[in-house]
Each structure stands twice: as structure tokens, then as C-alpha cells.
Amino acid sequence: MSDQDREISYAEAVREAIGQAMEADDRVFMLGEDIGVYGGAFGVSGDLFERFGPERVRDTPISELGIVGAAVGAALAGMRPIVEIQFSDFTNQAMDQIVNQAAKIHFMLGGAAEVPMVLRAPLGSGTGAAAQHSQSLEAWFAHVPGLKVVMPATAEDAKGLLLAAIDDPNPVIVLEHKLLYRTSGPVPEEAFRTPLGQTAVRREGADLTIVATGVMVSRALEAAETLARDGVDVSVLDPRTLTPLDIEPILADVSRTGRVLLVQEAPGHVGFTSEIAARIAESPALYRLLAPIRRLSGLDIPIPYAPQLESAAVPQVPDIVEAGLTLIKES
Amino acid sequence: MSDQDREISYAEAVREAIGQAMEADDRVFMLGEDIGVYGGAFGVSGDLFERFGPERVRDTPISELGIVGAAVGAALAGMRPIVEIQFSDFTNQAMDQIVNQAAKIHFMLGGAAEVPMVLRAPLGSGTGAAAQHSQSLEAWFAHVPGLKVVMPATAEDAKGLLLAAIDDPNPVIVLEHKLLYRTSGPVPEEAFRTPLGQTAVRREGADLTIVATGVMVSRALEAAETLARDGVDVSVLDPRTLTPLDIEPILADVSRTGRVLLVQEAPGHVGFTSEIAARIAESPALYRLLAPIRRLSGLDIPIPYAPQLESAAVPQVPDIVEAGLTLIKES
Amino acid sequence: MAHPLSDPATARQALATMWEIRRFEEAVDDLFARGLMHGTMHLSIGQEASPTGVCLALRDDDAITSTHRGHGHCIAKGADLTRMMAELLAKETGYCRGRGGSMHIADVDTGNLGANGIVAGGIPIATGAALAYRLRGDDKVVACFFGDGAVNEGAFHEAVNLGAIWKLPVVYICENNKYGMSFSTEKSMAVENVAEKAAGYGMPGVTVDGNDVAAVYEAMETAVARARSGEGPTLLENVTYRWKGHSKSDKNLYRTRDEISEWQGRDPIVAFETRVVEAGLLGRDDIAAVRDEVVQKLRAAVREANSAPDADPSDLLDSVYASA
Amino acid sequence: MAHPLSDPATARQALATMWEIRRFEEAVDDLFARGLMHGTMHLSIGQEASPTGVCLALRDDDAITSTHRGHGHCIAKGADLTRMMAELLAKETGYCRGRGGSMHIADVDTGNLGANGIVAGGIPIATGAALAYRLRGDDKVVACFFGDGAVNEGAFHEAVNLGAIWKLPVVYICENNKYGMSFSTEKSMAVENVAEKAAGYGMPGVTVDGNDVAAVYEAMETAVARARSGEGPTLLENVTYRWKGHSKSDKNLYRTRDEISEWQGRDPIVAFETRVVEAGLLGRDDIAAVRDEVVQKLRAAVREANSAPDADPSDLLDSVYASA
Ligand SMILES: Cc1ncc(C[n+]2csc(CCOP(=O)(O)OP(=O)(O)O)c2C)c(N)n1
Ligand SMILES: Cc1ncc(C[n+]2csc(CCOP(=O)(O)OP(=O)(O)O)c2C)c(N)n1
Ligand SMILES: [Mg+2]
Ligand SMILES: [Mg+2]
């Protein structure tokens, strides 16, 4: 099997990236709850504890604010910490350190200091964990100047973007969708970097542009297959990083197809796709639209527990197909 | 002087609303840091401590998470707490209780409980308080289902919307712009309510729709006067509540004028006006646009300390005028 | 509101509650293993004496706040097993209409203000509820449950301090089962007992054998009296152990078989049964009857819950905001 | 790194530092009153002994984290008065290029990792810096300053616990000036001294007269030795008082004139001057010389800072992210 064909899971890709970064650079270390012998709530850290020991794969008490703050301090003092927050919902506990400290220190100090840290956290619904364990708060982080925000949609990106995030001299929030951890894909073995700020064109089509992030990328691709059978030729674009946002490929594709569907799991109101819609609407691409912009988002509700309620709360493949067909009809 | 002509300051209007609510309803009480004998960091609580005593105007330690959580618990147990957070930046400390608890409890409990609380906090820049005391995070709250979000732009609204917020059986975030506290306007003396979810048309014009919130409303009105002298007839609309959002008057006005300028103090990236832009772009109003939608936002930077840097960081009246003129030219 | 060893009826009630918790958790474990239950579940098998002893010392109109490991609290405070099971089975008749599930189970009518998926999330809420009772002139008390792991959260610190300075009618109850998921208390704190933290807040701290329902009751009774009389909170630490993994994904790598079986030897229910028999309060046949009744009750609960209608998605959008 | 009363040179240095803080704050107060300074300012007049004694016990390559009331910490750690003043005057030559101002003043080169506008915000950061030194095998120590009000924040609790369980090289220094803005420590906590909270974290807690620079130094020296040798943190409480209002908007309604003047009678600088004279370390003329030098230094700092170019808005957008 050649390197290019090797398939590993998204969780393994994250682990591999961290392992390679820790091997290459003494300054890199991990801290988080139950990342030691337990191997992480989602099994991501796995054997890193055995390989690197308790100092560099540092199990912590349940103190999100404290550990994120410790990462900020360690980064300021020259280390390259990677914090794992068990569920991205618990970033709420640590917002002061993320937003008031990490994001602003470089600016506030007039450039005299840097905060090269990575905060990884699983987001999203689909596991029956209900409202306090299933949120998608990427829009918040994207709204905060000083943070970079990454949402890898594939195993390959989970590795390449994470390695780029670890290299970055700024605080980077990496939001991993928990339903993706067990999905697999080809991932090069070497420690490659995928630059932050490059929209990926996952599929190219003539009739409709779908922009999607996180777990919605694979749903959009699946929907695109169905739509293809209905004669609708779909592009699927994945911004991959919300900040910095590489908008040009999106504007170009929309200008070409004249129709755009923006898909996210998070509630629609003041979400990330609101920004994409705004960027399109303030660009000349606006004049190429054959139909109004369409957003398909999670309902504006907390994520419910019951499986049928939970899946009704966020876009599923048939919803994307339907929205795509409606867009075609409208134009 | 008739009741209608009485002018009081925005801070007095807030205080009057709280005082009237506390007189009318034993369940209403305040808690916050330095709201007692100090009278509040911005002097808002003023003499309420003398009038209602230390039990109902409850000074607290510096424990934002604890006091917001105490408000959640008190609300659950039948009271109607009003928490003051000294600067809205410190809501970061309390996000878990705001977002994971207050916003979700009614839903998570299947309707078995209510959390009728108000969280008031000053937001915005302009006082030289730098990056950790000058943020505008309204977009975050608006993105969270379960919260209502209010941004009063006038003294009258500061009172009427706050009284409506106190009545509301849900958690309501009221964001008061600190530069507005000392501005005055006519405010009825009786305990009137301004319903949440009604966009105010502050000015009607034929050529251009400006949508603005908070302190940007008065700046937009000032800019409109200047633009009028240049022959540009401007509407100024103020949504007043970000959730629930009354979008219809905005779409109607944009459809009429064909041009729209969205103004906010917060950084533009994934902000509240992104949502307004998206709503327009997914409505038929899109087809009435004579020029692309235009957003004028704070720079995507933390708020700097130096006065000239601080004012460069957020839209000022001349910026609004210029953006308006550009829009006219473009179309 | 009587000592579990004071009379046969109370002894019977305490025993029945502990068995209800045990059997409820076993039923959940079973349903989950058979793929009939969704999400994740945190079981309190082995910890039954703590909620039972605590709630025995409360009045019906007193309140509790609970945790992710909250089934026991909910049962001990008096919730209906069928509606609990219905919630876990994602039914419309569940306490939360299937919207909350295990981590958000609540029964406001019996004074359970809610489980909480957020570690330490309930501590400020309990404190606020106690403040509400004080402000309203009620003499109700709030019992606030949380785990040893929760003690490391800022929320614990801020809320407990508020309770202390305002002398609120709340009892802070740490169910110290030695681990916060996988991280042991030996590692997570540099003191022996959680109760040692009380002194820093100017309140009493008491450590008891959390597997001894009588000891829990006694400590709680003192704490409740203190709280109700306006003297303020107590930090009560019930030392106990969970037999099962933290949640369904736990491989138990962080603790030994020996440790687990040692604690299984300290079964709180067996211990209590022995004591009530020794005290002559109940006979072996009474005990057998209690067990039987509980088994029947659980069977009925599962059956009824199973046949209830599934949670209804039709009004999801209308469920977010309360209307005036 | 010597006792302030050990020799004339150190005594002189300690005195000069205290005077620099005093005069710096007075200059700021004056500039602010004259409308020449922007924002708000938190002055540490009356508290000079604490940063001075603490930093005397540190090595140059040790680090500190500071607070909104941070001018004294910054000066005591060795920052340049001109660049500090330039920052407060919103000049391009200021430590933060006018972007941070008083609440974010920092001088990374002398080990000041930054003031903080967030109460308790620096405590986790200090803890993390100490962790970094440990991981890198440095034997540096971090001195973490915060106020009595900060002790009520969750950040204090979580961070101090991390420091304790990991035995990090950090000293937690509470400058207890009796008020967190207007709220007194009598009201904000149910214990007498902040240091009593240390026991709950399994670390030593020490309360000293924070207006006695020698006492502060002695306690700090012990704490630093402990930290540097891997035995872990200490919670050091320096009891002191701020003479001025909390910030520029303070009407001082929450404390009495008497209380203020009583504390003004315990001026840390006057007390130290008396001691060094009594100890025969410095003469009255030496002291006059120190005062004079400081006055000159301050005048020069204000003059130079005033004539520096204003902060430059042109690269604002490029100042947000560091580049690789
Ligand atoms: C704020 C927060 N952090 C982390 C988690 C994940 N988590 C759920 S339960 C748990 C362990 C809690 O330990 P403890 O408080 O001792 O309760 P126990 O599970 O032992 O009953 C963790 C880490 C969470 N739910 N909330
Ligand atoms: C998280 C947070 N809450 C509130 C404030 C507002 N505030 C600034 S300083 C201060 C008082 C701080 O008291 P203390 O820690 O004792 O320090 P001192 O001012 O007495 O030096 C307050 C409430 C803040 N800056 N940050
Ligand atoms: Mg535990
Ligand atoms: Mg203080």
C-alpha cells in the first residue's frame, strides 16, 4: 500500500499530528481532562500518554478556565500547548481566557508577546448527549479578532490543518466534529501542513454552489450525488478555516453557478453562514445570482435528547437535497 | 412640563425602570458588583440601594459566574432577578450559566420550568478602557437559542424595553451602550412597556436604508442629516431586539429604497449585521437592490487604548456619511 | 424527615429507596446494553446511600439540584419511576418530554430543580434558589449535589462563597466517589478530604461514610437544621464509590479490579439491611418483600414507559421560549 | 535578591523603588486630573511596599503577572519609567505602542508578563508560565499578583489548585487592600484572612503586614525558595491599603475618612525610612538624595514621554495576529 492510499480515521489523524509535533518540537505538549490513561473522552489522545508520559500529556482536574489559562501562560512563556476541551460546550467555562486573554494579548501588548496555542474541542450533535454537550459555537470564535478558527471536515485536513495550527504563532481554535472521529480517509504519513485560510473545492459543478463546514461537508457531498441523479450539477466548497476566511473561491464559484446554498449545523441566527451570505451580497457576485441566497441551518433551538428530535434539529442529507432542488426551481 | 416632554438620561431611565419594577413586584431584585452604596460602576443603580435596601439591591463579590448562576437559580425558584455585569466583557466569566443553563433550561426540561431573569451589561468602546472593557458581543448572545437580546438606543427604549424584559418569562440580555448612559431624551414617567421584537423606524427616507443598533443609531441619524444636505434621503431603522428580530420593516424599507447600509460597532466578521445582510439576500428584497449590500462595522481588531486608535476602530459619523455616498454612487 | 433507623416504616422507606435506585440503574444498564437507550448514561450503583440519606433529612417542599449522575437524587426526592424511565426512553411522557434525557432529568414538583450535564453547573443554581427562598421568607432548604470532580471548577468556589457570606439555606453535598471520570482525588487535590476546603469559606466541613445511610442522614440533619435556622451552609462530603464505569465509554483503565471489588464489599444496601435486621426493625421477610415490590415497580415502570408515545418533534420551535 | 535591610545599597534600592512608584502614581494622578490622560487609572499609592518587597526576592529572570493596579509591579520588576509613561500617554514608544494602556502594561524583557484588566485573569496565566518553566527545565519562579477581590473569582480557585497539585514554581500574592472596588473583605468572605484559604489547596498561607517592605521580603524569600526547589506554591497575603479611590470614578462612599487617614498614618515609605535610619543603613541626607533623584527621574520620564510620537493607527489591522 503506498503512502497515498493509507486510510486512517479522523481521530487517528489528529493523534498522529500531535504525536509528530511532539516528536519534532519539545515545546509542544498537551493538557486536558482525562487525556492520560483514559485516552480522552473521544479516544483521541489514545496512546500519546504512554508514548510521551504524564508531563507532556498532562491530565488535569475539571477546571476548564484554569487549564486554558495555563495554556495561555505556557504559550506566553515559550511553550506550544495543545489544550483539549472535552466538549466544545465547556469552552463556555474558559471564555475569559480564550477571548479576553489569548485572543487579545498580542495586540494589547503592542506585539511584544505571542500566544502560540491550540485549543481543540469536539463540537456538534448526533450522539444523544443533549443540549449541553452538542452545541456548535464556531460563529462565536470566528467573531473574535485575534483567534483563528479551524473546522476540519476530513481525516486529511484533521491532520494537516492541526499541524499548521500548532506551527501558528497565534491562538487557534480547532473544532472537530464528534461524528467525524470514526470516519476514515486517506492521510499521508509524513508531517504535512495544510495552510490555514484556503477554501477547499470538494466537488465542482455547474448549477449550484453548496458551501458547508464540518460534518455538513460530507452530507453536502452525499446530497450532491443525489442531486446529480436529478440532473443538478453541484459544487461543494469547504472554507476549512472560518478565520482567516478565504472567500474568493466561494465568490468565484457562486458567480459561475448563480445559485448558492449555505449549510451549517449551528442555528442559523447570526451564524457563520450569515457571514458568507453577507460577503456574497456585498460583492459583485450578487449580480450573478439567479435565485436568492439560501441558508440551511440547524433550527434555532437547543439540541434535544430524543434521537428523532435531535436529527430533526440539524440538516440531514435529504434536507440538503430538497433545499437544492427548491433553489433550482426558484431560479 | 407635561409628562411627554420630561427628559431624563439613559442611565436614569434604566434606574427608573428597575425602581418601578421593584415597587410593583416583590419578586424583582438586583444583584451585581458595586451596585450598593457605590451606586454601580456607571452609576446606574444610584439610589436604588437606599430605596430598597441591601437585600433587594444586593452587592456581590467579584464572582460573575456565581452571581449569574445565583440569578438563574433564583429565577427557577420564582424570583425575577436583574443581574448587572459591570462590563459586558465579563459575561465571558459567566457564559456557562448564561448559555448552558439559563438559555436552555426551559427547553431541556420540556417546559417544566422557566428562567425569568434579566442580565444587564454595558457594552462598547469610547471610554479609553481598552480591549478587555470595550467589546460588543451582542452577536454571540443573538446566536444562542433561548436568549432574548435587547440593545436600547434611546433613553425611552432603555426604560420601556427593560420593563418588558423584566416581565418576560425568559432570560433576556440587555446590552446598554456605555456612551449612551449620559445622553438624554424624553421618557414617559409611567411604567410603560416597549414590546420586544419591534423594529423602530427612526427616520424615513427615499434613497437609502441604514440599519443600526446601540450607539450607532444616533450616529446614523446624525449622518442622515449630513447626507440630507447632500440630497440623499435616508431611512434609519433600529431593530432594538436582536432576538426576537423583527425583519419585515427592514425588508420593506430596503425594497423601497433599493440601497442598504448596515452599521454596527462590533467587528464585522460573523457579526449581527451579517445576519441582516443574509436575511435581505435570501428575501425578494434582493431583487430590488440597486447596489450591493454594504456593511460598515468595527475593524476586526481588539479595541485599542489610545484615543485616536480607539475612534479609528469603530464607525464614526463621517464614516457613515462616506459609506452612504459611496452606495449612492455605486448604484 | 426521620432517622432511617428510628422506626420500621422509615427503615423500610430508606431501604426501598436504595433498592429503587439500584434496580433503576440496573434496568437502564440493561436497556442501554441492548441498544434500546440513546445517548450516554452515568449510573450511581454503589452510591445509593448518599441521595437516600440526604433526602430523608429534607422536607418534601425542600429542593435539590442534581448532576449528570442524577437518577438516584431524582428517585430519592420522590420522582415517579415511570416518567423517569420514559424520559430516558425518549418518550413524550418523560419528565422533559424527551428533550432532556438522563443528564437533564428534573421533577420540579417534587423539588428536583434539575440534573445538570455541566460539572458544577448546579452549584450556583442551588445557591440562587436558596437566595430566592430567603428573599421570599420561605424556610425551605436546598440540597446541592455534586461530585468530587466538580470541586475543582470555579463555579464551586464562587457559589459556595456566596452561600457562606449570605448564610443561605443550602447544604453543599459532595459525593466523593474518588474519581472525576478517570482522574483521582489523590491527583486532583492536594488535601485528603474535600471537606477540608470548607474552612476557607468559613463554613463547617464534614466527611462521612457515604455508604452508611444513617451516617449520611445524621450529618445531613445537622446541616439542614443549621441551614434552616439561618446559620448558613455546610459542606458535607459523602465518601462513596461507583461500581460501574464513569459512563458507557469507560474502559476502567485508571483503577484496579481489586479496588472495585473491595468497594463492592462495602455495598451500602447490604450494610443497611444487616443493620435493620440487627436492630430488630425489619425481618428478613420484610426485606425480601421490599426487594420484590421494587422489582415489580421497576418492571411496571419499564413496561409503561416503553408503551408511551415517542417524543413529539412537531412543536420543537415553540419549545424554546416560555410564553407570558 | 537581598533583604532590604541587609546593606545600604539594597536599602537604597528598596527605598528608591517605593518612591518611584509613589511619584509615578502621583504624576499619573496629576496628568489625569489635568485631562492629559485617557481612560481610567488604578493607583497604588499606599501599597508600594508589596511589589517592592516581592520583587526584591526575585531574580531578574523570574517573572511576574500583574493586575489593573499594576504600575507598582511593573516598576518594581524593573521597567523603564519613560516607556511606562509613554504608554499611559498613548504614545508609539509606550510599552504597548499605545494599544494597551494602564491596564495592559507589560515589559516582557524584565519579566513582567502583563497587567490584566480582568480581575483574576492573570492567575491562570502565571500558573501556566510556571508550568512552562518546569517543562523547560528552567528554575525560574513566577510571582503572581492579585487583589483581595480576585480571590472570589473561579479563576483564582482553579489556577491555585493546579499550582498546588503540580507543585509549580509560583507564588500567589494577594495584595489585600481591604476592598475589591467598594466591597469590603469583611463582606466578601466569611474568613478573616485570605491566607486561610491556602489550607484547602494544601499549600502554606501566610499573612504579613503588606506595608512593611522587610516583612514582605522575608515571607517572599521563603516562598520563592520553596517554589524554586520544587515544593510548590505559597499563598502570600500582603495586607495593605490604597489611599486613593478605586479608579477615577470613585466617590469613596464605602469607607470613612478616618479609615483612610489611619492608613495614611501607616505610610510604608515613611516607616521604611525610619527603619533604615534607625538601623544606621542610610542617613537623612541619603534619603533626601533618593527622593530628589526620583523626582528628577520622573520629570524626565514625563517630559520624554510627552514629546514622543502619538500611537500610530496605520498598522492597526496588521497588529492583531503575530506572523510566523
Ligand atoms: C464543565 C464540564 N467539564 C467536563 C465535563 C465532562 N465530564 C462529565 S462528568 C465528568 C466527571 C465528573 O466527576 P465528578 O464531579 O466527581 O462526578 P462523578 O462522575 O464522579 O459522579 C466529566 C469530566 C462536563 N460534563 N462538564
Ligand atoms: C472579571 C472582572 N470583574 C469585574 C471587574 C471590574 N473591576 C475592576 S477592578 C475591581 C476591583 C478589584 O478588587 P481587587 O482584586 O481587590 O483589586 P484592587 O482594585 O483592590 O487592587 C473590579 C470589580 C473586572 N475588571 N474584571
Ligand atoms: Mg466523582
Ligand atoms: Mg482590593
CSV table of N, CA and C and ligand atoms in Angstrom, one decimal, chain D residues 147-149 175-181, ligand 4:
chain,number,residue,atom,x,y,z
D,147,GLY,N,-5.5,41.0,43.7
D,147,GLY,CA,-6.2,41.7,44.8
D,147,GLY,C,-7.0,40.8,45.7
D,148,ASP,N,-7.5,41.3,46.8
D,148,ASP,CA,-8.4,40.5,47.6
D,148,ASP,C,-9.7,40.2,46.9
D,149,GLY,N,-10.1,41.1,46.0
D,149,GLY,CA,-11.4,40.9,45.3
D,149,GLY,C,-11.2,39.7,44.3
D,175,GLU,N,-2.6,41.0,47.3
D,175,GLU,CA,-2.5,42.3,47.9
D,175,GLU,C,-3.8,42.7,48.4
D,176,ASN,N,-4.0,42.4,49.7
D,176,ASN,CA,-5.3,42.6,50.3
D,176,ASN,C,-5.4,44.1,50.8
D,177,ASN,N,-6.0,44.9,50.0
D,177,ASN,CA,-6.2,46.3,50.4
D,177,ASN,C,-7.6,46.5,50.9
D,178,LYS,N,-8.2,45.5,51.4
D,178,LYS,CA,-9.5,45.5,52.1
D,178,LYS,C,-10.7,45.7,51.3
D,179,TYR,N,-10.5,46.1,50.1
D,179,TYR,CA,-11.7,46.4,49.2
D,179,TYR,C,-11.5,45.8,47.8
D,180,GLY,N,-12.5,45.3,47.2
D,180,GLY,CA,-12.5,44.9,45.8
D,180,GLY,C,-13.4,46.0,45.1
D,181,MET,N,-12.8,47.1,44.8
D,181,MET,CA,-13.6,48.3,44.4
D,181,MET,C,-14.3,48.8,45.7
E,4,MG,MG,-8.6,45.0,46.8
